[in-house]
């Protein structure tokens, strides 16, 4: 399952590949630093950052119940999206939607989400859920634009402040 546009390609990628690990580091560094800068006026402590990056690398995004997708822009790794089945096998969770800052606004995020929706369907899901934080306004706008509706909480993740769902 490879999705392609003129400059973008999206394909499944092993969680432990060098490209997916580099993108995970970029994603986690950005969201962690944004949270700490907003709430504590500082960047993430480097030791904490390394621990959390190592601890969350897999995040349930491995087969048979999950998939990690990597987007490439002109062949260069540029973003990720992942899906994993929940306790209800008809429901998958969207995770780690991320595009490198310098490539945002070029259509990569909608392409990644569409590929993640296809991956969730391939896993047997008929509904996709996600959570995000209040300060990630761009993410919330993206999900609304792509047909996700804000819902009641579906988990108790400590940083989740907004929950969305979409029937596939």
Coordinates of C-alpha atoms in Angstrom, one line a residue:
X1 CA 0.0 0.0 0.0
X2 CA 1.9 3.0 -1.3
X3 CA 0.2 6.4 -1.8
X4 CA 1.8 8.9 -4.1
X5 CA 1.3 12.4 -5.4
X6 CA 3.8 14.4 -7.5
X7 CA 6.3 15.1 -4.7
X8 CA 5.0 13.0 -1.8
X9 CA 5.0 9.2 -1.3
X10 CA 3.6 7.4 1.8
X11 CA 4.4 3.8 2.6
X12 CA 4.6 1.5 5.7
X13 CA 7.9 1.6 7.5
X14 CA 9.3 -0.5 10.3
X15 CA 9.2 1.4 13.6
X16 CA 12.9 0.7 14.2
X17 CA 14.2 2.0 10.8
X18 CA 16.6 4.9 10.9
X19 CA 14.2 7.1 9.0
X20 CA 11.2 6.4 11.3
X21 CA 13.4 6.8 14.4
X22 CA 14.7 10.2 13.2
X23 CA 11.1 11.3 12.5
X24 CA 10.0 10.1 15.9
X25 CA 12.8 12.1 17.5
X26 CA 11.8 15.2 15.6
X27 CA 8.1 14.7 16.5
X28 CA 8.6 14.0 20.1
X29 CA 11.1 16.9 20.5
X30 CA 8.6 19.3 19.0
X31 CA 5.6 18.3 21.0
X32 CA 7.5 18.0 24.2
X33 CA 9.2 21.3 23.9
X34 CA 5.9 23.0 22.9
X35 CA 4.3 21.7 26.1
X36 CA 7.2 22.7 28.4
X37 CA 7.6 26.1 26.9
X38 CA 3.9 26.8 27.3
X39 CA 3.6 25.4 30.8
X40 CA 7.0 25.9 32.4
X41 CA 8.8 28.4 30.1
X42 CA 11.6 25.9 29.3
X43 CA 12.5 23.3 26.8
X44 CA 12.5 19.6 27.6
X45 CA 15.3 18.4 29.8
X46 CA 17.7 16.5 27.5
X47 CA 17.8 13.4 29.8
X48 CA 14.0 13.2 30.0
X49 CA 13.8 13.7 26.3
X50 CA 16.1 10.7 25.6
X51 CA 14.2 8.5 28.1
X52 CA 10.8 9.3 26.6
X53 CA 12.0 8.9 23.0
X54 CA 13.4 5.5 23.8
X55 CA 10.3 4.4 25.8
X56 CA 7.8 5.4 23.2
X57 CA 9.4 4.3 19.9
X58 CA 7.1 1.4 19.2
X59 CA 3.9 2.8 20.6
X60 CA 1.9 -0.2 19.4
X61 CA 2.5 0.7 15.7
X62 CA 3.8 -2.7 14.7
X63 CA 2.0 -5.4 12.8
X64 CA -0.2 -7.3 13.2
X65 CA -2.3 -4.7 15.1
X66 CA -0.6 -1.5 14.1
X67 CA 1.2 0.3 11.2
X68 CA 3.6 3.2 11.0
X69 CA 3.6 5.1 7.8
X70 CA 6.4 7.4 6.6
X71 CA 5.9 10.2 4.1
X72 CA 8.8 11.2 1.8
X73 CA 8.9 14.5 0.0
X74 CA 11.0 14.2 -3.1
X75 CA 12.4 10.9 -1.6
X76 CA 13.5 12.5 1.7
X77 CA 11.8 11.3 4.9
X78 CA 9.4 14.1 5.9
X79 CA 6.6 12.9 8.1
X80 CA 4.8 10.1 9.9
X81 CA 1.4 8.8 10.9
X82 CA 0.5 5.6 12.7
X83 CA -2.5 3.5 13.5
X84 CA -3.1 0.8 16.1
X85 CA -6.1 -1.2 16.9
X86 CA -7.8 -0.5 20.3
X87 CA -9.4 -3.1 22.6
X88 CA -12.3 -2.9 20.3
X89 CA -11.0 -4.3 17.0
X90 CA -13.5 -2.2 15.0
X91 CA -11.7 0.9 16.3
X92 CA -8.2 2.1 15.5
X93 CA -6.4 5.0 17.0
X94 CA -4.5 7.6 14.9
X95 CA -1.1 8.5 16.3
X96 CA 2.0 10.6 15.5
X97 CA 0.7 12.6 12.6
X98 CA 3.7 14.8 11.9
X99 CA 5.3 16.6 9.1
X100 CA 8.7 18.3 9.4
X101 CA 8.2 22.1 9.9
X102 CA 10.0 23.1 6.8
X103 CA 7.6 21.0 4.6
X104 CA 4.3 22.0 6.2
X105 CA 1.7 23.5 4.0
X106 CA 2.6 21.3 1.0
X107 CA -0.2 18.7 1.4
X108 CA 1.7 16.1 3.3
X109 CA -0.5 15.9 6.4
X110 CA -3.8 15.2 4.6
X111 CA -2.0 12.6 2.5
X112 CA -0.6 10.9 5.7
X113 CA -4.0 10.9 7.4
X114 CA -5.7 9.4 4.3
X115 CA -3.0 6.7 4.2
X116 CA -3.6 6.1 7.9
X117 CA -7.3 5.7 7.3
X118 CA -6.6 3.2 4.5
X119 CA -4.2 1.3 6.9
X120 CA -6.9 1.3 9.6
X121 CA -9.4 -0.2 7.2
X122 CA -6.9 -2.8 6.2
X123 CA -6.6 -3.7 9.9
X124 CA -10.4 -4.2 10.0
X125 CA -11.3 -0.9 11.7
X126 CA -14.5 0.9 10.8
X127 CA -13.8 3.9 13.1
X128 CA -10.7 6.0 13.8
X129 CA -10.2 7.9 17.0
X130 CA -7.5 10.2 18.2
X131 CA -6.5 12.6 21.0
X132 CA -4.6 15.8 20.9
X133 CA -3.7 18.7 23.1
X134 CA -5.2 22.2 23.2
X135 CA -2.0 23.9 22.2
X136 CA -1.7 21.9 19.0
X137 CA -4.2 24.1 17.2
X138 CA -2.9 23.2 13.8
X139 CA -3.6 19.5 14.4
X140 CA -7.2 20.2 15.6
X141 CA -7.8 22.3 12.6
X142 CA -6.5 19.6 10.3
X143 CA -8.6 16.9 11.8
X144 CA -11.8 19.0 11.6
X145 CA -11.0 19.9 8.0
X146 CA -10.6 16.1 7.2
X147 CA -14.0 15.2 8.7
X148 CA -13.1 14.3 12.2
X149 CA -15.7 15.3 14.8
X150 CA -14.8 16.3 18.4
X151 CA -16.1 13.7 20.8
X152 CA -16.2 12.8 24.5
X153 CA -13.0 11.4 25.9
X154 CA -12.2 7.9 24.8
X155 CA -9.1 7.5 27.0
X156 CA -7.4 9.0 30.0
X157 CA -4.1 10.0 28.5
X158 CA -2.4 12.6 30.7
X159 CA -1.8 15.1 27.9
X160 CA -5.0 14.6 26.0
X161 CA -7.4 17.6 26.0
X162 CA -9.4 17.0 22.8
X163 CA -10.7 13.8 21.3
X164 CA -11.9 13.2 17.8
X165 CA -13.4 10.4 15.8
X166 CA -14.4 9.5 12.2
X167 CA -16.3 6.6 10.8
X168 CA -14.3 5.0 8.0

